[in-house]
PDB file of C-alpha atoms in Angstrom:
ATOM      1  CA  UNK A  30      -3.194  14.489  -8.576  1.00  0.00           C
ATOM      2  CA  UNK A  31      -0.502  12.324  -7.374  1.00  0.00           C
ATOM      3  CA  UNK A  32       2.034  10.441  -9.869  1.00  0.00           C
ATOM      4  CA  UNK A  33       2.346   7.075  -9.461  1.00  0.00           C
ATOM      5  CA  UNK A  34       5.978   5.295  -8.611  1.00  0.00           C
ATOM      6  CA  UNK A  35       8.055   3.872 -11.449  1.00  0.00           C
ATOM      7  CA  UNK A  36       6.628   0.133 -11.929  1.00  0.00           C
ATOM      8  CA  UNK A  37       9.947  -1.300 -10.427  1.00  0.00           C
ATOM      9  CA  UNK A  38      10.201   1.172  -7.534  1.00  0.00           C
ATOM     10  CA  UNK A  39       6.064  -0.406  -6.054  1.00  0.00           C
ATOM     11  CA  UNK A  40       6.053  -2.079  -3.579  1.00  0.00           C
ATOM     12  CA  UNK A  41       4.728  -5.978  -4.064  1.00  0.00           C
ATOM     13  CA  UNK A  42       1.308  -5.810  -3.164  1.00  0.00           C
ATOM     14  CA  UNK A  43       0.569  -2.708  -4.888  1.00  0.00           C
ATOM     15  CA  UNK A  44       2.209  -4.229  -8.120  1.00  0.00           C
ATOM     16  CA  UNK A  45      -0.414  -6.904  -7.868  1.00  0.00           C
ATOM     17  CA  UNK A  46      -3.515  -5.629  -6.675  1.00  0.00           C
ATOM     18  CA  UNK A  47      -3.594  -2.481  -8.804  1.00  0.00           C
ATOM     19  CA  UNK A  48      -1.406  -4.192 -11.903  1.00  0.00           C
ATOM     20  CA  UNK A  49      -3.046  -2.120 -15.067  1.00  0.00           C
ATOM     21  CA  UNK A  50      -4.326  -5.668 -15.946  1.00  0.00           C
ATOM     22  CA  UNK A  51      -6.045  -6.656 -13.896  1.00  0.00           C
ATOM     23  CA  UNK A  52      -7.757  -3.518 -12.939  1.00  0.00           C
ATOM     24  CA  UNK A  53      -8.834  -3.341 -16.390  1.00  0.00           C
ATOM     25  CA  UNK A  54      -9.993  -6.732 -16.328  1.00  0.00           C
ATOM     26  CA  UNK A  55     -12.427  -5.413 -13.796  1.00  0.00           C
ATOM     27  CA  UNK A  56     -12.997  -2.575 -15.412  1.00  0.00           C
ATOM     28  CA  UNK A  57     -13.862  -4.378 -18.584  1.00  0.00           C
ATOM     29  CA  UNK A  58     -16.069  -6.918 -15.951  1.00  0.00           C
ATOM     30  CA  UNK A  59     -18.128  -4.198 -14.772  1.00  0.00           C
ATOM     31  CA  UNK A  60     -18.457  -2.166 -17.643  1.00  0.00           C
ATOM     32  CA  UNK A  61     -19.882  -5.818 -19.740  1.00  0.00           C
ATOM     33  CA  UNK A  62     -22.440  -6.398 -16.849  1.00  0.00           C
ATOM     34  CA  UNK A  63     -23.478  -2.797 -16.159  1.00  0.00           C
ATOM     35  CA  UNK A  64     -24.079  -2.243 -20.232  1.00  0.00           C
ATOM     36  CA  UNK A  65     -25.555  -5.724 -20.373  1.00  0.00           C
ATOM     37  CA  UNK A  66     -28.537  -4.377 -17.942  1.00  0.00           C
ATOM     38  CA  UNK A  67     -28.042  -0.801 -19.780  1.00  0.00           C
ATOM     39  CA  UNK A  68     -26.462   1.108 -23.372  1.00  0.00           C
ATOM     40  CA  UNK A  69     -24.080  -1.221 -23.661  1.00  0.00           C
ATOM     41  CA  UNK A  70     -21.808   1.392 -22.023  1.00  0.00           C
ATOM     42  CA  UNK A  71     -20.786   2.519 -18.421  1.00  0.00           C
ATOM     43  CA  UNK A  72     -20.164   5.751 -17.228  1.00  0.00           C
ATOM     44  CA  UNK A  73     -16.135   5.984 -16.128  1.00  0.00           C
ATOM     45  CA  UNK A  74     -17.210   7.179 -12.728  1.00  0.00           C
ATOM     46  CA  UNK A  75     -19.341   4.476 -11.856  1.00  0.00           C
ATOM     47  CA  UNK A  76     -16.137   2.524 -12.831  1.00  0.00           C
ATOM     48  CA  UNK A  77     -13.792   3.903 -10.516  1.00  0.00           C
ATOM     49  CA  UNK A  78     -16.278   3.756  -7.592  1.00  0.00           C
ATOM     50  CA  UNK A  79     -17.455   0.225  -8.378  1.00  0.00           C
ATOM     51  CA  UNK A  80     -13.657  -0.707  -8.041  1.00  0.00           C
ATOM     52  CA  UNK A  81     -13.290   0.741  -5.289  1.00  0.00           C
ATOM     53  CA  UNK A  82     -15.847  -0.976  -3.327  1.00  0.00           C
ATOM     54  CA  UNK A  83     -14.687  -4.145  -4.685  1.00  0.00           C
ATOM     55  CA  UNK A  84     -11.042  -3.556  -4.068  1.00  0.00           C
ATOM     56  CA  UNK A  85     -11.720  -2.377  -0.225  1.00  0.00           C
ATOM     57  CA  UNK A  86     -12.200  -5.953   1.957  1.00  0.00           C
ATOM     58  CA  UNK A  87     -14.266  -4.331   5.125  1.00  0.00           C
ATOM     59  CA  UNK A  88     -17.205  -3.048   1.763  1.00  0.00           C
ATOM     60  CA  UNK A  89     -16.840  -6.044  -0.831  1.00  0.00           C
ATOM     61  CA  UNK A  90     -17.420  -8.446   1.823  1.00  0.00           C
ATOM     62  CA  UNK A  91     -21.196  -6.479   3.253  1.00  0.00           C
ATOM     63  CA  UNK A  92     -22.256  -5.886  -0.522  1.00  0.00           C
ATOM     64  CA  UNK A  93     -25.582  -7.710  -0.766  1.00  0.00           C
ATOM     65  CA  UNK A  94     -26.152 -11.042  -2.909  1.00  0.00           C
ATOM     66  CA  UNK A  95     -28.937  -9.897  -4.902  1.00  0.00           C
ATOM     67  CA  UNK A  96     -29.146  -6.984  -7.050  1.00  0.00           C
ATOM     68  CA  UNK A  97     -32.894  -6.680  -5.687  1.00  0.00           C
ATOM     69  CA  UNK A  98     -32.078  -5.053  -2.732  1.00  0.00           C
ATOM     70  CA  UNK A  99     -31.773  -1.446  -3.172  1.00  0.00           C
ATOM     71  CA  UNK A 100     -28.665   0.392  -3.336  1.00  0.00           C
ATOM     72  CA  UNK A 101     -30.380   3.723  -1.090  1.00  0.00           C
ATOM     73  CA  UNK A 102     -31.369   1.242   1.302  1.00  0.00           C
ATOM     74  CA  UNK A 103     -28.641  -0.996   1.760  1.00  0.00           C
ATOM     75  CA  UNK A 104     -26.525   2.000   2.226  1.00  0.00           C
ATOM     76  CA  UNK A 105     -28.470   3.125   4.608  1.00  0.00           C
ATOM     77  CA  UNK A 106     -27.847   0.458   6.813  1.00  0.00           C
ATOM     78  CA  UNK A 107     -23.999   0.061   6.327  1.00  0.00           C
ATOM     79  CA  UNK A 108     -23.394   4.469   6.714  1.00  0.00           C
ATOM     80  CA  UNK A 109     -19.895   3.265   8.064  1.00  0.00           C
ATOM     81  CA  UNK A 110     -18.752   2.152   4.797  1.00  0.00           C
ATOM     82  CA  UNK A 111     -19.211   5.596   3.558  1.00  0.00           C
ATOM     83  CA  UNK A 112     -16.523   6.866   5.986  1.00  0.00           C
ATOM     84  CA  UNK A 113     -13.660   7.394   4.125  1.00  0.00           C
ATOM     85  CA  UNK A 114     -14.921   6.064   0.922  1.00  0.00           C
ATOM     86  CA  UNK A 115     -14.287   9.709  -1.071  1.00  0.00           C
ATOM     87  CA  UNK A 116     -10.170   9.280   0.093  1.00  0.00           C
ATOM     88  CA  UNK A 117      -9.999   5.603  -1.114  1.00  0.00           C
ATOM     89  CA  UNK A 118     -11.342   6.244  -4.582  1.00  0.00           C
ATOM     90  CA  UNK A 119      -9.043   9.538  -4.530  1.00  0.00           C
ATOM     91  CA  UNK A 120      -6.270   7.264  -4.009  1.00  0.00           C
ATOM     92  CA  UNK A 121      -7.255   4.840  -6.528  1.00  0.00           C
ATOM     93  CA  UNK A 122      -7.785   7.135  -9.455  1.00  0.00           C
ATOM     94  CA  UNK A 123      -4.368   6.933 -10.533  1.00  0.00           C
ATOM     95  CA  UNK A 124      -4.142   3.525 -11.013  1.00  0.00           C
ATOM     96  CA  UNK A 125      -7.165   3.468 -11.905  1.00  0.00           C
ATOM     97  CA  UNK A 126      -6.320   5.752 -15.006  1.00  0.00           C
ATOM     98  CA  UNK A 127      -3.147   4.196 -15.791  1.00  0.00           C
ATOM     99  CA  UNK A 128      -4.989   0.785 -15.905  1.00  0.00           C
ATOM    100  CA  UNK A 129      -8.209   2.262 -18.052  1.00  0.00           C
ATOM    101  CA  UNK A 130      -5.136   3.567 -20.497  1.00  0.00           C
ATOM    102  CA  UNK A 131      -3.896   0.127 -20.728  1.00  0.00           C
ATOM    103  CA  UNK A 132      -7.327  -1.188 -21.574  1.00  0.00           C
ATOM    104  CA  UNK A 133      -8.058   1.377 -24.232  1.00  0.00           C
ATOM    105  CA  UNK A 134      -3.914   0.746 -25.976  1.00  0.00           C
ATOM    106  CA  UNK A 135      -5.136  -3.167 -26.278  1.00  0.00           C
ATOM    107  CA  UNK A 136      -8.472  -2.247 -27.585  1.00  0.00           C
ATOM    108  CA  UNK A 137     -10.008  -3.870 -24.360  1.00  0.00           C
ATOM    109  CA  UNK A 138     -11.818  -1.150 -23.929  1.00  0.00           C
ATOM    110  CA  UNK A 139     -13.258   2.216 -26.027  1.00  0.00           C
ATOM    111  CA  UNK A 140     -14.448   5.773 -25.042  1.00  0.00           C
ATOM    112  CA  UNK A 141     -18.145   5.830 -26.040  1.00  0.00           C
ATOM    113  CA  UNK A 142     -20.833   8.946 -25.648  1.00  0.00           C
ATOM    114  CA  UNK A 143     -19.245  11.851 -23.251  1.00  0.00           C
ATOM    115  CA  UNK A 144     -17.849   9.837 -20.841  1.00  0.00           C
ATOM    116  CA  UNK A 145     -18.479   6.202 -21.045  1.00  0.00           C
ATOM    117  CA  UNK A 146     -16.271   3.032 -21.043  1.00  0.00           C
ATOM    118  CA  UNK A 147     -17.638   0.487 -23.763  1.00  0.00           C
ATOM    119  CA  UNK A 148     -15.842  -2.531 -24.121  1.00  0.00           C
ATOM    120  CA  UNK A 149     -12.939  -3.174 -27.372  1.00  0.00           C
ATOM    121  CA  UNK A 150     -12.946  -5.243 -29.688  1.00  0.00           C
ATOM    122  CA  UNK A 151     -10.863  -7.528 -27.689  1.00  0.00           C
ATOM    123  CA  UNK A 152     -11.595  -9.848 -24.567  1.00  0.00           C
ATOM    124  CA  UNK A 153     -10.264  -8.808 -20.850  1.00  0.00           C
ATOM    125  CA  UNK A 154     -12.543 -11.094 -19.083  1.00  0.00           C
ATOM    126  CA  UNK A 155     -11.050 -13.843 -16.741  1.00  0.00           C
ATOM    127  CA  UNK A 156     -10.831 -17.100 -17.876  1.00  0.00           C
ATOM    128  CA  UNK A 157     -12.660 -19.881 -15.945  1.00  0.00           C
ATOM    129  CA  UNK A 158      -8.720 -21.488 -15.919  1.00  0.00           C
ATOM    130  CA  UNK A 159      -7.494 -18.157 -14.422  1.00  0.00           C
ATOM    131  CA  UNK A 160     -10.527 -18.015 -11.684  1.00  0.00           C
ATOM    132  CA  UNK A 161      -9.773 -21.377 -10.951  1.00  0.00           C
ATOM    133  CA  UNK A 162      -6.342 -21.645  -9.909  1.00  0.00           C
ATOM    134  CA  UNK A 163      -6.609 -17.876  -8.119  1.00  0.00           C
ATOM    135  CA  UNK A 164      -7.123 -16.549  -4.300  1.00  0.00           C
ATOM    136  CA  UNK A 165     -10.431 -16.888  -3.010  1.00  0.00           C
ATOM    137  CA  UNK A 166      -9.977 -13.210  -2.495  1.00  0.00           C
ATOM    138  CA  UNK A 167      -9.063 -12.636  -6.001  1.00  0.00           C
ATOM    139  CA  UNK A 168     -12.589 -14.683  -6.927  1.00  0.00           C
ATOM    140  CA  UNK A 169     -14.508 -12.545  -4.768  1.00  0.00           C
ATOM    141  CA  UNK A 170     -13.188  -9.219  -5.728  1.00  0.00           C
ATOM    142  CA  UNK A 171     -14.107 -10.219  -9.435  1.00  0.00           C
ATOM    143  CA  UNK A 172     -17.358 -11.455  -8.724  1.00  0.00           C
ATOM    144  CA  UNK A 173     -17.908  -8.484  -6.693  1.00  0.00           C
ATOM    145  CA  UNK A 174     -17.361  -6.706  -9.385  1.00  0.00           C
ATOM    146  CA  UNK A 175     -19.484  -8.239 -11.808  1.00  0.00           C
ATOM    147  CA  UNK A 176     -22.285  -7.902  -8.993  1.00  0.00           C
ATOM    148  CA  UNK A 177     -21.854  -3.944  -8.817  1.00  0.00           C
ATOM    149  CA  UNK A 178     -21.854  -3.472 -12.791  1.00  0.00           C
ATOM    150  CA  UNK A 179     -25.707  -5.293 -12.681  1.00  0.00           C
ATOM    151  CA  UNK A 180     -26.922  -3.328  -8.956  1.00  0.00           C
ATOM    152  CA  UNK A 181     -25.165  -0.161 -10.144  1.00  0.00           C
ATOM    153  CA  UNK A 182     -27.222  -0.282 -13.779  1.00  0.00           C
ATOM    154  CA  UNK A 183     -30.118  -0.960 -12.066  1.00  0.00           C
ATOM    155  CA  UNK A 184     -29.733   1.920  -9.384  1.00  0.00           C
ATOM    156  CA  UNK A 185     -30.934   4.576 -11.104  1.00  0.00           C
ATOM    157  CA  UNK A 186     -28.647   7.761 -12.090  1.00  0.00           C
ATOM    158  CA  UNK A 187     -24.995   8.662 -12.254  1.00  0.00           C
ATOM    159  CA  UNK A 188     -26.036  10.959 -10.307  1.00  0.00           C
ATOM    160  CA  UNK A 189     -28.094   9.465  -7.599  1.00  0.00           C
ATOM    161  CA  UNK A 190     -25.196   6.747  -6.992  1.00  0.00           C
ATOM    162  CA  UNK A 191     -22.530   9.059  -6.674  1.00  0.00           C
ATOM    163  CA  UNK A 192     -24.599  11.264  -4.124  1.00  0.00           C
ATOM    164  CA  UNK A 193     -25.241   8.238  -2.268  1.00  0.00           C
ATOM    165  CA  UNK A 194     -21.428   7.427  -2.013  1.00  0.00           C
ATOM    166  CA  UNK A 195     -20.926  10.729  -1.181  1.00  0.00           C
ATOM    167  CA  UNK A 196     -18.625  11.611  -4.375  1.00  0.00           C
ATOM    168  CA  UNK A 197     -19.293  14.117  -7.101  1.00  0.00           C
ATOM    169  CA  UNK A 198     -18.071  13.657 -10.872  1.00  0.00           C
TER     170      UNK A 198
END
């Protein structure tokens, strides 16, 4: 697995967009709408590849509006998303576990059954301030996000979703 670069040697856009922060922000987004709908918990691969749908411009911006159309389905009509999909989460895992380790040191987030994220004791959510003053991108990544924690729990299995994005745990 590759190591990521010292924090000062990144370049500026990766510093931003995969900051531990805010990618546990997300994390903490997703995993408080998916266990809203579910255990209260997420599994931590249904994290990762909820992130990286949401993180990737070309498949955040073709997700569907309603968590009523079907997951098989909808990915059945956007196959080309699927194209590369296994080597973007590959390359997001490791910021993606750098930023889940950040979550769990400020109690954001906690380990639950096997391997599920359930949220802290403390907050990680954005503020309506912080959502307010940001990117339009930056909105729509997070509410994005939110979106795939509510279609994902709703889905069906761990399983199913990760055969349908053509991963395996």
């Amino acid at each position: 697995m590759p190591r990521l670069a010292p924090w000062e040697r990144r370049a500026p856009e990766e510093s931003r967009l995969f900051n531990p922060a805010f990618l546990g922000s997300l994390a903490y987004e997703f995993v408080k709408a998916y266990g809203s709908k579910q255990s209260g918990s997420a599994p931590v691969t249904l994290v990762a590849v909820a992130l990286a749908i949401s993180l990737h411009g070309g498949s955040r911006r073709r997700l569907p509006y309603s968590i009523v159309s079907s997951l098989y389905e909808w990915l059945q009509g956007n196959e080309d998303l699927l194209v590369g999909f296994p080597d973007r989460l590959t390359g997001l895992m490791p910021y993606f576990r750098e930023a889940t380790m950040f979550a769990m040191a400020h109690e954001v987030m906690q380990v639950a059954d096997g391997h599920h994220l359930c949220l802290g004791p403390k907050k990680a959510h954005f503020p309506k301030s912080f959502v307010d003053d940001t990117t339009a991108e930056t909105r729509d990544i997070i509410d994005r996000t939110k979106f795939m924690g509510r279609w994902f729990a709703k889905s069906g299995s761990e399983s199913s979703i990760l055969a349908a994005w053509g991963v395996r745990p």
